Structures are given as structure tokens and as C-alpha cells.
Amino acid sequence: MKTVFLASLFGSALLAVSPALAAGLTFAVVAPDAGPLAILGQQVRDGARVAAEANGDTIVEIPEGCDEKDDDGIAKAIVSANAVAAVGFLCTEGLSAALPALAEAKVPAITLSVRSGILMEDALKKKWPLFRLAPGPKAEADKAVEVITRDWKSEPFALIDDGTIHARELVEAIRLRLEEVGMKAAFVDTYRPAQEQQLTLVRRLAKTGITHVFVGGDRTDVAVIARDAVAEKAPLALLGGEAALGADPTVPMTDGVEAIALPDYQSLPAGEPVAKAILARDIVAEGYVLPAHAAVTALAAAAAEGGDLTEKLAAGRFDTAIGPLAFGADHELSANPYQLLVWKDGAFVPAGTMTESE
């Protein structure tokens, strides 16, 4: 696959495709502009606009209602704007309604948020031009299994969840996958969530001889279990899922706790210079800013190659603000976007940035 190297917007700071390669394109940006999701929609618009302006391209903003009222009006607006592609789509309703018309118009769509497995299955079956920059529904379990089989092979481990649907399904998927490769958890249980202390759980784990625990639960539960393990002098290595990244100002997280989650792209080598350049425009590169920037960057680079844009996007590999970007035959990201993160000095950082002494 051909790699398209990106030029700079501000000196060597902001990654973008050379204007000479693909100028004058119009990209539709579909995102909420009102209601509780408006702030996320603004992140999408900011990132997409910066990337487009770097090439002399333009964006047309199309509101996304994120309810049943999102019918084929979104698709009509995209086609009427003569957009070559659409990015954003934070909700399923508008994306699902728009895809048939976008397929007919040969306009690819990149969703930054929708994780529905059923929608992607329909898209592949019906040849709708849908690509997903968000993680697929199996990606979190896949990364957890990868980490556990690599790091816990000789360790007695437990799999616990808080009883919520997502956590139970996640832990069950991990358990089944591990058993397929001969790794059986020594302890599997559902704990009571949202407790002020988890001493009983910690003592049960320690008594069983457990040293490593995957916690299917939210940030508060993981922090409480880690705190109580330290108090009990129980040597428990904790690994959480994406829910462990939620905010909680009341229970401090313990250094060394790990999580399977998306990284903060602005802190990574590919994203840091882009984030700094965007900050010069008074835009903080948080949330969907850099993913939206990456989507437009990839689309512009694919368009620069000429030919069918959907085919070029599916076959290409593009350097972007969130790192190298490529899609598989299933139109999912070819590389799992989840990473192993570790809590250090008040934040989750990629585990690879920790030194051996730490």
C-alpha cells in the first residue's frame, strides 16, 4: 500500500497534504451543533476545518440531530453541497439513514464515534461506503486478551465485573478467548459496584492467591479496589477497560494501575506537533479534534491519488495526527486503536513510555 507523506501547515508543526496534490475539495462535516453533544460536534468541526484549510479545501457543516428526525435529510445536504466525502457522524440514526444515498452518490463516510457492529455488517453486505475511525465492537476485548496472554501467562488471575451489560459482555468475551488458548481464570465473579470500600473483595482475591485482576468496571471502582489493595498489602496488579478512564475527583488512582483504552492523541509523537499548532489558533486538541483532522487528512491524501475515492481510501495507508491510518477489508481500522495505558503521576499514559525502573 502506498504511503502518502504529509507536508506542514505551520513550519514543521501541522501535518497536512500538500495543497498542490488535492486542492479545492469539499468535505461534509456531520456533527451535532446543539444540545448536550454540541461541544463534541465543535471538536469535530474544528479538527476537520484545520486539516481542510491546510490544503486549500473547504468544509460544509451539516447538523446532526442524533434522534429519529435524522432521516435522509443529511444525505441530501451532503450531495447538494457536492461534497466528495463526509466525516463525523457521532450518532447512529443519521448515519444509518444517510448511507444508502451516499452509496448511490459514491460519497464515502467516515464515522468517528459509531461502534455498532450491526450497522457495519449491513454496510459491508450492501456495499455502503462506510469506514470506521472509532474502535469496532470487539476491539476492547481483543486488546485485553492480547495484553493478558502476553503479560499474565504464568500468573494466577481473576476476571471480575460490576454487573452492567457492557462489563459482563466484555469479561465474558475475554474469558472465552483466554480459555481457547489454555488460560483459565482462577477467580471469576461479579462484585457490588459504587461501594465506598472493597476490602472484602480484596481479601477474597488475596486469599485465593490472585496476583493479577481484570476489572470490568468504572473509574471509581478500579480506584477503590487499588486503594484497598494497597491498604491490605495485597500485591494485586489491576487492569481495567475503557471505563477506567472516567473522571473521579474523589478517589485518587494508584500509580501502576493499567487500562485498555484509547490514548490521548495529543500526547503522542504524531499528534503533539499538530496539537501545538492548533493551539496557536486557540483550539485545544481534545476529544474528536485530532481524529477529525486525521479523517480529512486521509481523505485528501486518497483523493490526491485520483480514481475512485472509496477504493483509494480502502487501499491506502496515510500518515495522520493520530498516527499511521489504514483500513482493513472490513473497513475497520487495520490496527487496533486501543492501547495499554498505565496510571502515572496523575494521568493514564501509554505503557511503552514507562521506563524499566518505573
Coordinates of C-alpha atoms in Angstrom, one line a residue:
M1 CA 0.0 0.0 0.0
K2 CA 1.2 3.4 -0.9
T3 CA 2.1 5.8 2.0
V4 CA 1.3 9.4 1.4
F5 CA 3.7 11.7 3.3
L6 CA 2.3 14.9 4.6
A7 CA 3.7 18.4 4.4
S8 CA 3.5 21.0 7.1
L9 CA 0.9 23.7 7.8
F10 CA 2.9 25.8 10.3
G11 CA 6.6 25.2 9.6
S12 CA 7.1 21.6 10.5
A13 CA 4.3 21.5 13.1
L14 CA 1.0 20.7 11.5
L15 CA 0.7 17.6 9.3
A16 CA -1.3 18.0 6.1
V17 CA -1.3 17.0 2.5
S18 CA 0.5 19.3 0.0
P19 CA -2.0 21.8 -1.4
A20 CA -0.8 21.0 -4.9
L21 CA -1.9 17.4 -4.5
A22 CA -5.5 17.9 -3.8
A23 CA -6.9 21.5 -3.8
G24 CA -10.5 22.6 -4.0
L25 CA -12.2 19.6 -2.4
T26 CA -15.3 20.0 -0.3
F27 CA -15.8 17.8 2.7
A28 CA -19.1 17.5 4.6
V29 CA -18.7 17.6 8.4
V30 CA -21.7 15.9 10.0
A31 CA -21.9 16.7 13.8
P32 CA -24.3 18.0 16.4
D33 CA -24.5 21.8 16.7
A34 CA -27.0 22.0 19.6
G35 CA -27.8 20.1 22.8
P36 CA -25.6 18.2 25.1
L37 CA -23.4 16.8 22.2
A38 CA -22.7 20.3 20.7
I39 CA -19.3 20.5 22.4
L40 CA -18.3 17.2 20.8
G41 CA -19.6 18.4 17.4
Q42 CA -17.5 21.6 17.7
Q43 CA -14.4 19.4 18.3
V44 CA -15.2 17.5 15.0
R45 CA -15.7 20.8 13.1
D46 CA -12.5 22.3 14.5
G47 CA -10.3 19.4 13.6
A48 CA -11.8 18.9 10.1
R49 CA -11.6 22.6 9.3
V50 CA -7.9 22.9 10.3
A51 CA -7.0 19.9 8.1
A52 CA -9.0 21.1 5.2
E53 CA -7.7 24.7 5.2
A54 CA -4.2 23.4 5.2
N55 CA -4.8 22.1 1.6
G56 CA -7.0 24.9 0.4
D57 CA -10.0 22.7 0.7
T58 CA -13.3 23.6 2.4
I59 CA -15.8 22.0 4.7
V60 CA -19.6 22.3 4.7
E61 CA -21.2 21.9 8.2
I62 CA -24.3 19.7 8.4
P63 CA -26.1 19.5 11.7
E64 CA -26.7 16.1 13.2
G65 CA -29.7 15.8 15.5
C66 CA -28.9 12.3 16.9
D67 CA -32.6 11.3 17.0
E68 CA -35.2 9.7 14.9
K69 CA -35.6 13.1 13.0
D70 CA -32.2 12.4 11.3
D71 CA -33.6 10.9 8.1
D72 CA -32.3 11.2 4.6
G73 CA -32.0 15.0 5.0
I74 CA -28.4 14.6 6.0
A75 CA -27.6 12.7 2.8
K76 CA -29.4 15.3 0.7
A77 CA -27.4 18.1 2.3
I78 CA -24.1 16.2 1.6
V79 CA -25.0 15.6 -2.0
S80 CA -26.3 19.1 -2.6
A81 CA -23.0 20.5 -1.3
N82 CA -21.1 18.5 -3.9
A83 CA -19.0 17.0 -1.1
V84 CA -16.6 14.3 -2.1
A85 CA -16.8 12.7 1.4
A86 CA -18.3 13.1 4.8
V87 CA -16.8 12.8 8.2
G88 CA -18.1 13.0 11.8
F89 CA -21.4 11.0 12.4
L90 CA -21.3 10.8 16.2
C91 CA -24.7 9.0 16.3
T92 CA -26.2 6.0 14.6
E93 CA -29.5 7.5 13.4
G94 CA -28.3 9.9 10.8
L95 CA -25.5 7.7 9.6
S96 CA -27.8 4.8 9.0
A97 CA -30.3 6.9 7.2
A98 CA -27.7 8.6 5.0
L99 CA -25.7 5.6 3.8
P100 CA -27.9 4.3 1.0
A101 CA -28.0 7.7 -0.7
L102 CA -24.2 8.2 -0.1
A103 CA -23.6 4.8 -1.7
E104 CA -25.5 5.8 -4.8
A105 CA -23.6 9.1 -5.0
K106 CA -20.3 7.3 -4.4
V107 CA -19.5 9.5 -1.3
P108 CA -17.6 7.7 1.4
A109 CA -18.4 8.4 5.0
I110 CA -16.0 8.1 8.0
T111 CA -17.6 7.8 11.4
L112 CA -15.6 9.0 14.4
S113 CA -17.9 7.6 17.0
V114 CA -20.5 5.0 15.9
R115 CA -19.4 1.5 17.1
S116 CA -22.5 -0.6 16.0
G117 CA -21.4 -3.9 14.7
I118 CA -24.8 -4.5 13.0
L119 CA -24.5 -1.2 11.1
M120 CA -21.1 -2.1 9.8
E121 CA -22.3 -5.6 8.8
D122 CA -25.1 -4.1 6.9
A123 CA -22.8 -1.6 5.2
L124 CA -20.4 -4.4 4.0
K125 CA -23.3 -6.5 2.8
K126 CA -25.0 -3.7 0.9
K127 CA -21.7 -2.2 -0.2
W128 CA -22.3 1.1 1.5
P129 CA -19.1 3.3 1.6
L130 CA -18.8 3.3 5.4
F131 CA -15.4 3.5 7.2
R132 CA -14.9 3.5 11.0
L133 CA -12.3 5.5 12.8
A134 CA -13.8 4.5 16.1
P135 CA -13.0 1.2 17.6
G136 CA -15.0 -1.8 16.5
P137 CA -17.2 -3.6 19.0
K138 CA -14.6 -6.4 19.5
A139 CA -11.5 -4.2 19.7
E140 CA -11.5 -3.7 23.5
A141 CA -11.7 -7.4 24.3
D142 CA -9.1 -8.1 21.6
K143 CA -6.6 -5.8 23.1
A144 CA -7.3 -7.1 26.6
V145 CA -6.7 -10.7 25.5
E146 CA -3.5 -9.6 23.7
V147 CA -2.2 -8.0 26.9
I148 CA -3.2 -10.8 29.3
T149 CA -1.8 -13.6 27.1
R150 CA 1.4 -11.7 26.8
D151 CA 1.9 -10.5 30.4
W152 CA 0.0 -12.8 32.6
K153 CA 0.7 -16.2 31.1
S154 CA 2.3 -17.6 34.4
E155 CA 0.2 -15.5 36.8
P156 CA -2.9 -16.6 38.8
F157 CA -5.5 -14.1 37.6
A158 CA -9.1 -13.1 38.2
L159 CA -11.8 -11.6 35.9
I160 CA -14.4 -9.5 37.7
D161 CA -17.2 -7.2 36.5
D162 CA -19.7 -4.8 38.0
G163 CA -22.8 -6.5 36.6
T164 CA -23.5 -3.9 33.9
I165 CA -24.3 -5.3 30.4
H166 CA -21.1 -3.9 28.8
A167 CA -18.8 -5.1 31.6
R168 CA -20.4 -8.5 31.7
E169 CA -20.2 -9.0 28.0
L170 CA -16.6 -7.7 27.9
V171 CA -15.4 -10.0 30.7
E172 CA -17.2 -13.0 29.2
A173 CA -15.6 -12.4 25.8
I174 CA -12.2 -12.1 27.4
R175 CA -12.8 -15.3 29.5
L176 CA -13.8 -17.4 26.5
R177 CA -11.0 -16.2 24.3
L178 CA -8.4 -16.9 27.1
E179 CA -9.8 -20.4 27.7
E180 CA -9.4 -21.1 23.9
V181 CA -5.6 -20.7 24.4
G182 CA -5.5 -22.6 27.6
M183 CA -5.6 -19.7 30.1
K184 CA -8.3 -20.2 32.7
A185 CA -9.0 -17.6 35.3
A186 CA -8.6 -18.8 38.9
F187 CA -11.4 -16.5 40.1
V188 CA -14.4 -15.1 38.1
D189 CA -17.1 -13.0 39.9
T190 CA -19.4 -10.1 39.8
Y191 CA -18.8 -7.5 42.5
R192 CA -21.0 -4.9 44.0
P193 CA -20.2 -1.5 42.4
A194 CA -20.2 2.0 43.7
Q195 CA -19.1 1.0 47.2
E196 CA -17.0 3.3 49.5
Q197 CA -14.6 0.4 50.1
Q198 CA -13.9 -3.0 48.6
L199 CA -11.9 -4.6 51.4
T200 CA -14.0 -7.8 51.4
L201 CA -13.4 -8.3 47.6
V202 CA -9.7 -7.5 48.0
R203 CA -9.3 -10.0 50.9
R204 CA -11.1 -12.7 48.9
L205 CA -8.8 -12.2 45.9
A206 CA -5.7 -12.2 48.2
K207 CA -6.9 -15.4 50.0
T208 CA -7.3 -17.1 46.6
G209 CA -3.7 -16.3 45.7
I210 CA -4.6 -14.0 42.9
T211 CA -1.9 -11.6 41.8
H212 CA -3.5 -10.1 38.6
V213 CA -7.1 -8.8 38.2
F214 CA -9.0 -7.6 35.1
V215 CA -11.7 -5.2 36.4
G216 CA -14.8 -4.7 34.2
G217 CA -15.9 -1.6 36.0
D218 CA -15.8 2.2 36.1
R219 CA -13.1 4.5 37.2
T220 CA -14.3 4.8 40.8
D221 CA -14.5 1.0 41.4
V222 CA -11.0 0.5 40.0
A223 CA -9.6 3.3 42.1
V224 CA -11.2 2.0 45.3
I225 CA -10.0 -1.6 44.7
A226 CA -6.5 -0.4 44.0
R227 CA -6.5 1.8 47.1
D228 CA -7.8 -1.0 49.3
A229 CA -5.3 -3.5 47.9
V230 CA -2.5 -1.1 49.0
A231 CA -4.1 -0.8 52.4
E232 CA -4.3 -4.6 52.8
K233 CA -0.7 -5.0 51.4
A234 CA -2.2 -7.3 48.8
P235 CA 0.0 -7.4 45.7
L236 CA -2.7 -7.0 43.1
A237 CA -1.9 -5.8 39.6
L238 CA -5.0 -4.3 38.2
L239 CA -6.1 -3.9 34.6
G240 CA -9.3 -2.1 33.7
G241 CA -11.1 -1.4 30.5
E242 CA -12.0 1.9 28.8
A243 CA -14.5 2.7 31.6
A244 CA -11.5 3.1 33.9
L245 CA -10.7 6.5 32.2
G246 CA -13.8 8.2 33.5
A247 CA -13.4 11.3 35.7
D248 CA -13.5 10.9 39.5
P249 CA -12.1 13.7 41.7
T250 CA -12.9 11.9 45.0
V251 CA -10.9 8.7 44.8
P252 CA -7.3 9.1 43.6
M253 CA -6.0 6.4 41.3
T254 CA -2.9 4.4 42.4
D255 CA 0.2 4.6 40.3
G256 CA 0.7 1.4 38.3
V257 CA -2.9 0.6 37.6
E258 CA -3.3 -0.2 33.9
A259 CA -6.2 0.2 31.5
I260 CA -7.1 -0.8 27.9
A261 CA -8.3 2.5 26.3
L262 CA -7.7 5.0 23.6
P263 CA -4.7 7.2 24.2
D264 CA -4.6 10.9 24.4
Y265 CA -3.5 11.5 20.8
Q266 CA -2.2 15.0 21.5
S267 CA 0.5 13.5 23.8
L268 CA 1.7 11.0 21.1
P269 CA 4.6 11.7 18.7
A270 CA 2.3 12.1 15.7
G271 CA -0.3 14.3 17.5
E272 CA 1.9 16.5 19.7
P273 CA 3.1 18.9 16.9
V274 CA -0.3 19.1 15.4
A275 CA -1.9 19.9 18.7
K276 CA 0.6 22.6 19.4
A277 CA 0.0 24.2 16.0
I278 CA -3.8 24.0 16.6
L279 CA -3.4 25.6 20.0
A280 CA -1.9 28.6 18.3
R281 CA -5.4 29.0 16.8
D282 CA -6.9 28.9 20.3
I283 CA -8.2 25.3 19.7
V284 CA -7.4 22.6 22.3
A285 CA -6.8 19.3 20.6
E286 CA -9.1 17.3 22.8
G287 CA -11.8 14.7 22.1
Y288 CA -12.6 14.4 18.5
V289 CA -10.3 17.2 17.2
L290 CA -7.4 15.1 16.1
P291 CA -9.5 12.1 14.9
A292 CA -11.5 14.6 12.7
H293 CA -8.2 16.1 11.5
A294 CA -6.9 12.6 10.7
A295 CA -10.0 11.7 8.8
V296 CA -9.8 14.7 6.5
T297 CA -6.1 14.3 6.1
A298 CA -6.6 10.7 4.9
L299 CA -9.4 11.6 2.6
A300 CA -7.4 14.4 1.0
A301 CA -4.4 12.2 0.5
A302 CA -6.6 9.4 -1.0
A303 CA -8.3 11.9 -3.3
A304 CA -4.9 13.2 -4.5
E305 CA -4.2 9.7 -6.0
G306 CA -7.1 10.1 -8.4
G307 CA -9.7 7.5 -9.2
D308 CA -12.5 6.1 -7.1
L309 CA -12.1 7.8 -3.6
T310 CA -13.7 4.9 -1.7
E311 CA -11.3 2.4 -3.3
K312 CA -8.3 4.6 -2.7
L313 CA -9.3 5.1 0.9
A314 CA -9.7 1.4 1.4
A315 CA -6.4 0.5 -0.1
G316 CA -4.2 3.3 1.3
R317 CA -2.0 4.0 4.3
F318 CA -1.9 7.6 5.5
D319 CA 0.3 9.4 8.0
T320 CA -2.0 11.5 10.2
A321 CA -2.2 13.3 13.5
I322 CA -3.3 10.0 15.2
G323 CA -0.5 8.0 13.6
P324 CA -0.5 5.8 10.5
L325 CA -4.0 5.1 9.4
A326 CA -5.2 2.3 7.2
F327 CA -8.4 0.3 6.9
G328 CA -8.9 -3.5 6.5
A329 CA -11.2 -5.3 4.1
D330 CA -13.9 -4.9 6.7
H331 CA -13.5 -1.0 6.6
E332 CA -12.4 -1.1 10.3
L333 CA -9.0 0.3 11.3
S334 CA -6.4 -2.3 10.4
A335 CA -4.5 -1.6 13.6
N336 CA -6.4 -1.8 16.9
P337 CA -6.7 1.8 18.3
Y338 CA -6.8 0.6 21.9
Q339 CA -3.5 0.8 23.8
L340 CA -2.3 -0.4 27.1
L341 CA -2.1 2.6 29.4
V342 CA -0.7 2.9 32.9
W343 CA -1.5 5.5 35.6
K344 CA 1.5 7.6 36.4
D345 CA 1.7 11.0 38.1
G346 CA -2.0 11.8 37.8
A347 CA -2.7 10.6 34.3
F348 CA -3.0 7.5 32.1
V349 CA -0.1 7.3 29.7
P350 CA 1.0 4.7 27.1
A351 CA 2.7 1.8 29.0
G352 CA 5.5 1.9 26.4
T353 CA 6.6 5.3 27.8
M354 CA 7.4 3.9 31.2
T355 CA 11.0 3.0 31.9
E356 CA 12.0 -0.3 33.3
S357 CA 12.9 1.2 36.6
E358 CA 9.4 2.5 36.9

